[in-house]
PDB file of C-alpha atoms in Angstrom:
ATOM      1  CA  MET A1299      17.909   9.997   7.956  1.00 67.00           C
ATOM      2  CA  ALA A1300      15.852  11.675   5.301  1.00 86.00           C
ATOM      3  CA  ILE A1301      12.101  11.933   5.422  1.00 92.00           C
ATOM      4  CA  GLU A1302      10.608   9.793   2.647  1.00 95.00           C
ATOM      5  CA  ARG A1303       7.187   9.088   1.243  1.00 96.00           C
ATOM      6  CA  THR A1304       5.800   5.730   0.216  1.00 98.00           C
ATOM      7  CA  LEU A1305       2.513   4.375  -1.037  1.00 98.00           C
ATOM      8  CA  SER A1306       0.454   1.875   0.885  1.00 98.00           C
ATOM      9  CA  ILE A1307      -2.723   0.217  -0.315  1.00 98.00           C
ATOM     10  CA  LEU A1308      -4.897  -1.711   2.100  1.00 98.00           C
ATOM     11  CA  LYS A1309      -6.416  -4.296  -0.203  1.00 98.00           C
ATOM     12  CA  PRO A1310     -10.029  -5.533  -0.338  1.00 98.00           C
ATOM     13  CA  ASP A1311      -9.344  -8.356   2.129  1.00 97.00           C
ATOM     14  CA  ALA A1312      -8.186  -5.847   4.769  1.00 98.00           C
ATOM     15  CA  LEU A1313     -11.489  -4.010   4.477  1.00 97.00           C
ATOM     16  CA  GLU A1314     -13.483  -7.257   4.516  1.00 97.00           C
ATOM     17  CA  LYS A1315     -11.766  -8.286   7.759  1.00 97.00           C
ATOM     18  CA  GLY A1316     -12.262  -4.884   9.380  1.00 97.00           C
ATOM     19  CA  VAL A1317      -8.572  -4.395  10.184  1.00 98.00           C
ATOM     20  CA  ILE A1318      -7.788  -1.078   8.501  1.00 98.00           C
ATOM     21  CA  GLY A1319      -7.617   0.768  11.821  1.00 97.00           C
ATOM     22  CA  LYS A1320      -5.251  -1.837  13.263  1.00 98.00           C
ATOM     23  CA  ILE A1321      -2.985  -1.602  10.229  1.00 98.00           C
ATOM     24  CA  ILE A1322      -2.908   2.198  10.192  1.00 98.00           C
ATOM     25  CA  SER A1323      -2.094   2.137  13.918  1.00 98.00           C
ATOM     26  CA  ARG A1324       0.940  -0.032  13.159  1.00 98.00           C
ATOM     27  CA  PHE A1325       2.164   2.506  10.624  1.00 98.00           C
ATOM     28  CA  GLU A1326       1.723   5.366  13.065  1.00 96.00           C
ATOM     29  CA  GLU A1327       3.374   3.480  15.947  1.00 97.00           C
ATOM     30  CA  ALA A1328       6.378   2.867  13.670  1.00 97.00           C
ATOM     31  CA  GLY A1329       6.675   6.584  12.870  1.00 95.00           C
ATOM     32  CA  LEU A1330       4.910   6.569   9.491  1.00 96.00           C
ATOM     33  CA  THR A1331       2.271   9.266   9.196  1.00 95.00           C
ATOM     34  CA  PRO A1332      -0.541   9.094   6.633  1.00 96.00           C
ATOM     35  CA  ILE A1333      -0.331  12.450   4.822  1.00 96.00           C
ATOM     36  CA  ALA A1334      -3.004  11.544   2.262  1.00 97.00           C
ATOM     37  CA  ILE A1335      -5.626   8.840   2.563  1.00 97.00           C
ATOM     38  CA  ARG A1336      -8.602   7.821   0.473  1.00 97.00           C
ATOM     39  CA  LEU A1337     -11.126   4.996   0.334  1.00 98.00           C
ATOM     40  CA  GLN A1338     -11.868   4.100  -3.269  1.00 97.00           C
ATOM     41  CA  HIS A1339     -13.007   1.317  -5.522  1.00 98.00           C
ATOM     42  CA  LEU A1340     -10.438   0.879  -8.286  1.00 98.00           C
ATOM     43  CA  SER A1341     -11.677   0.553 -11.823  1.00 98.00           C
ATOM     44  CA  GLN A1342     -10.230  -2.172 -14.007  1.00 97.00           C
ATOM     45  CA  ARG A1343      -8.336   0.499 -15.968  1.00 98.00           C
ATOM     46  CA  GLU A1344      -6.852   1.983 -12.775  1.00 98.00           C
ATOM     47  CA  ALA A1345      -5.783  -1.413 -11.443  1.00 98.00           C
ATOM     48  CA  GLU A1346      -4.304  -2.479 -14.788  1.00 97.00           C
ATOM     49  CA  GLY A1347      -2.452   0.824 -15.083  1.00 97.00           C
ATOM     50  CA  PHE A1348      -1.088   0.655 -11.563  1.00 97.00           C
ATOM     51  CA  TYR A1349       0.116  -2.935 -11.924  1.00 95.00           C
ATOM     52  CA  ALA A1350       1.220  -2.536 -15.583  1.00 95.00           C
ATOM     53  CA  VAL A1351       4.770  -3.537 -14.603  1.00 91.00           C
ATOM     54  CA  HIS A1352       3.371  -7.042 -14.001  1.00 92.00           C
ATOM     55  CA  LYS A1353       1.321  -7.211 -17.230  1.00 95.00           C
ATOM     56  CA  GLU A1354       3.280 -10.139 -18.676  1.00 95.00           C
ATOM     57  CA  ARG A1355       3.341 -12.105 -15.416  1.00 94.00           C
ATOM     58  CA  PRO A1356       0.977 -15.085 -15.028  1.00 94.00           C
ATOM     59  CA  PHE A1357      -0.690 -13.594 -11.928  1.00 92.00           C
ATOM     60  CA  PHE A1358      -1.574 -10.221 -13.522  1.00 95.00           C
ATOM     61  CA  LYS A1359      -5.194 -11.020 -14.415  1.00 95.00           C
ATOM     62  CA  ASP A1360      -5.942 -12.489 -10.964  1.00 95.00           C
ATOM     63  CA  LEU A1361      -4.234  -9.549  -9.245  1.00 95.00           C
ATOM     64  CA  VAL A1362      -6.313  -7.023 -11.159  1.00 97.00           C
ATOM     65  CA  SER A1363      -9.504  -9.002 -10.482  1.00 97.00           C
ATOM     66  CA  PHE A1364      -8.714  -9.099  -6.779  1.00 97.00           C
ATOM     67  CA  MET A1365      -7.891  -5.396  -6.595  1.00 98.00           C
ATOM     68  CA  ILE A1366     -11.210  -4.425  -8.201  1.00 98.00           C
ATOM     69  CA  SER A1367     -13.251  -6.900  -6.125  1.00 98.00           C
ATOM     70  CA  GLY A1368     -13.933  -4.356  -3.403  1.00 98.00           C
ATOM     71  CA  PRO A1369     -12.867  -0.992  -2.026  1.00 98.00           C
ATOM     72  CA  VAL A1370      -9.275  -0.275  -1.031  1.00 98.00           C
ATOM     73  CA  VAL A1371      -7.624   2.336   1.174  1.00 98.00           C
ATOM     74  CA  VAL A1372      -4.890   4.189  -0.677  1.00 98.00           C
ATOM     75  CA  MET A1373      -2.490   6.291   1.367  1.00 98.00           C
ATOM     76  CA  CYS A1374       0.773   8.122   1.234  1.00 98.00           C
ATOM     77  CA  LEU A1375       2.891   7.495   4.299  1.00 97.00           C
ATOM     78  CA  GLU A1376       5.650   9.857   5.355  1.00 96.00           C
ATOM     79  CA  GLY A1377       8.498   9.306   7.781  1.00 95.00           C
ATOM     80  CA  GLU A1378      12.156   8.493   8.199  1.00 95.00           C
ATOM     81  CA  ASN A1379      13.219   5.678   5.856  1.00 96.00           C
ATOM     82  CA  ALA A1380       9.534   5.209   4.965  1.00 97.00           C
ATOM     83  CA  VAL A1381       9.970   2.773   2.068  1.00 97.00           C
ATOM     84  CA  LEU A1382      12.056   0.217   3.969  1.00 97.00           C
ATOM     85  CA  LYS A1383      10.134   0.700   7.212  1.00 97.00           C
ATOM     86  CA  ASN A1384       6.851   0.023   5.417  1.00 98.00           C
ATOM     87  CA  ARG A1385       8.301  -3.070   3.704  1.00 97.00           C
ATOM     88  CA  ASP A1386       9.473  -4.396   7.080  1.00 98.00           C
ATOM     89  CA  LEU A1387       6.053  -3.786   8.652  1.00 98.00           C
ATOM     90  CA  MET A1388       4.270  -5.572   5.798  1.00 98.00           C
ATOM     91  CA  GLY A1389       6.407  -8.700   5.824  1.00 98.00           C
ATOM     92  CA  ALA A1390       7.031 -11.124   2.960  1.00 97.00           C
ATOM     93  CA  THR A1391       4.572 -11.202   0.055  1.00 94.00           C
ATOM     94  CA  ASP A1392       3.622 -14.764   0.976  1.00 95.00           C
ATOM     95  CA  PRO A1393       2.081 -14.569   4.452  1.00 96.00           C
ATOM     96  CA  LYS A1394       3.289 -18.121   5.177  1.00 96.00           C
ATOM     97  CA  LYS A1395       6.851 -16.791   4.841  1.00 97.00           C
ATOM     98  CA  ALA A1396       6.240 -13.473   6.618  1.00 97.00           C
ATOM     99  CA  ALA A1397       7.874 -12.913   9.982  1.00 97.00           C
ATOM    100  CA  ALA A1398       5.666 -13.132  13.061  1.00 97.00           C
ATOM    101  CA  GLY A1399       4.142  -9.793  13.980  1.00 97.00           C
ATOM    102  CA  THR A1400       4.149  -8.389  10.450  1.00 98.00           C
ATOM    103  CA  ILE A1401       0.948  -7.208   8.812  1.00 98.00           C
ATOM    104  CA  ARG A1402       0.833 -10.063   6.329  1.00 98.00           C
ATOM    105  CA  ALA A1403       1.638 -12.718   8.927  1.00 97.00           C
ATOM    106  CA  ASP A1404      -1.135 -11.414  11.172  1.00 98.00           C
ATOM    107  CA  PHE A1405      -3.861 -10.552   8.650  1.00 97.00           C
ATOM    108  CA  ALA A1406      -3.247 -12.048   5.180  1.00 97.00           C
ATOM    109  CA  LYS A1407      -4.679 -15.401   4.171  1.00 93.00           C
ATOM    110  CA  SER A1408      -2.738 -16.113   0.965  1.00 94.00           C
ATOM    111  CA  ILE A1409      -0.087 -14.851  -1.401  1.00 92.00           C
ATOM    112  CA  ASP A1410      -2.909 -13.516  -3.599  1.00 90.00           C
ATOM    113  CA  ALA A1411      -4.994 -11.920  -0.832  1.00 94.00           C
ATOM    114  CA  ASN A1412      -2.057 -10.511   1.083  1.00 96.00           C
ATOM    115  CA  THR A1413      -3.803  -7.520   2.660  1.00 97.00           C
ATOM    116  CA  VAL A1414      -1.401  -4.699   1.794  1.00 98.00           C
ATOM    117  CA  HIS A1415       0.703  -3.225  -0.998  1.00 97.00           C
ATOM    118  CA  GLY A1416       3.780  -1.107  -0.383  1.00 97.00           C
ATOM    119  CA  SER A1417       6.236   0.583  -2.705  1.00 97.00           C
ATOM    120  CA  ASP A1418       9.448  -1.415  -3.163  1.00 96.00           C
ATOM    121  CA  SER A1419      11.842   1.473  -3.855  1.00 97.00           C
ATOM    122  CA  LEU A1420      12.043   5.222  -3.423  1.00 97.00           C
ATOM    123  CA  GLU A1421      11.725   5.742  -7.185  1.00 97.00           C
ATOM    124  CA  ASN A1422       8.643   3.502  -7.388  1.00 97.00           C
ATOM    125  CA  ALA A1423       7.200   5.218  -4.319  1.00 97.00           C
ATOM    126  CA  LYS A1424       7.355   8.597  -6.062  1.00 97.00           C
ATOM    127  CA  ASN A1425       5.653   7.182  -9.163  1.00 97.00           C
ATOM    128  CA  GLU A1426       3.047   5.260  -7.185  1.00 97.00           C
ATOM    129  CA  VAL A1427       2.137   8.210  -4.949  1.00 98.00           C
ATOM    130  CA  ALA A1428       1.768  10.379  -8.061  1.00 97.00           C
ATOM    131  CA  TYR A1429      -0.443   7.710  -9.660  1.00 98.00           C
ATOM    132  CA  PHE A1430      -3.048   8.166  -6.924  1.00 98.00           C
ATOM    133  CA  PHE A1431      -2.526  11.649  -5.470  1.00 97.00           C
ATOM    134  CA  ARG A1432      -2.022  15.156  -6.840  1.00 96.00           C
ATOM    135  CA  SER A1433       0.644  17.125  -4.997  1.00 93.00           C
ATOM    136  CA  THR A1434      -2.100  19.387  -3.594  1.00 93.00           C
ATOM    137  CA  GLU A1435      -3.621  16.351  -1.828  1.00 94.00           C
ATOM    138  CA  LEU A1436      -0.488  15.629   0.208  1.00 93.00           C
ATOM    139  CA  PHE A1437      -0.393  17.262   3.618  1.00 89.00           C
ATOM    140  CA  PRO A1438       3.115  16.862   5.066  1.00 80.00           C
ATOM    141  CA  TYR A1439       3.285  16.222   8.747  1.00 69.00           C
ATOM    142  CA  THR A1440       5.184  19.174  10.149  1.00 61.00           C
ATOM    143  CA  HIS A1441       4.772  18.700  13.894  1.00 51.00           C
ATOM    144  CA  LYS A1442       7.479  16.916  15.842  1.00 52.00           C
ATOM    145  CA  LYS A1443       6.487  14.415  18.532  1.00 50.00           C
TER     146      LYS A1443
END
């Protein structure tokens, strides 16, 4: 399998609950290595730009408001089949429908405050990583376990 990169955002509710370390541990245990990571507070412009694909959807305004309500952890994860692996670890968008043991099933409280964002395709992952990180900020993991 090819090594891929994907974007993960630990949303404000993850920070409020104090579970960022637990979530990052899950990524690492699954073979996904954070190669860039940053704590930041998104501006309204940044959140609207990032979620622009959803601009016409009824939840857009609430999503942007939630994403700017507190700091987030933005990271680029690298590993084999990273996009799909991250999606599997996160679980369904609605935590009530997420499989037991997934991040959203264990930590999210609602479909709106669902703890984590992850790229949904390799193409979107490339665009999303580039939205938050310059190429000089990515430090590929080169050591084999």
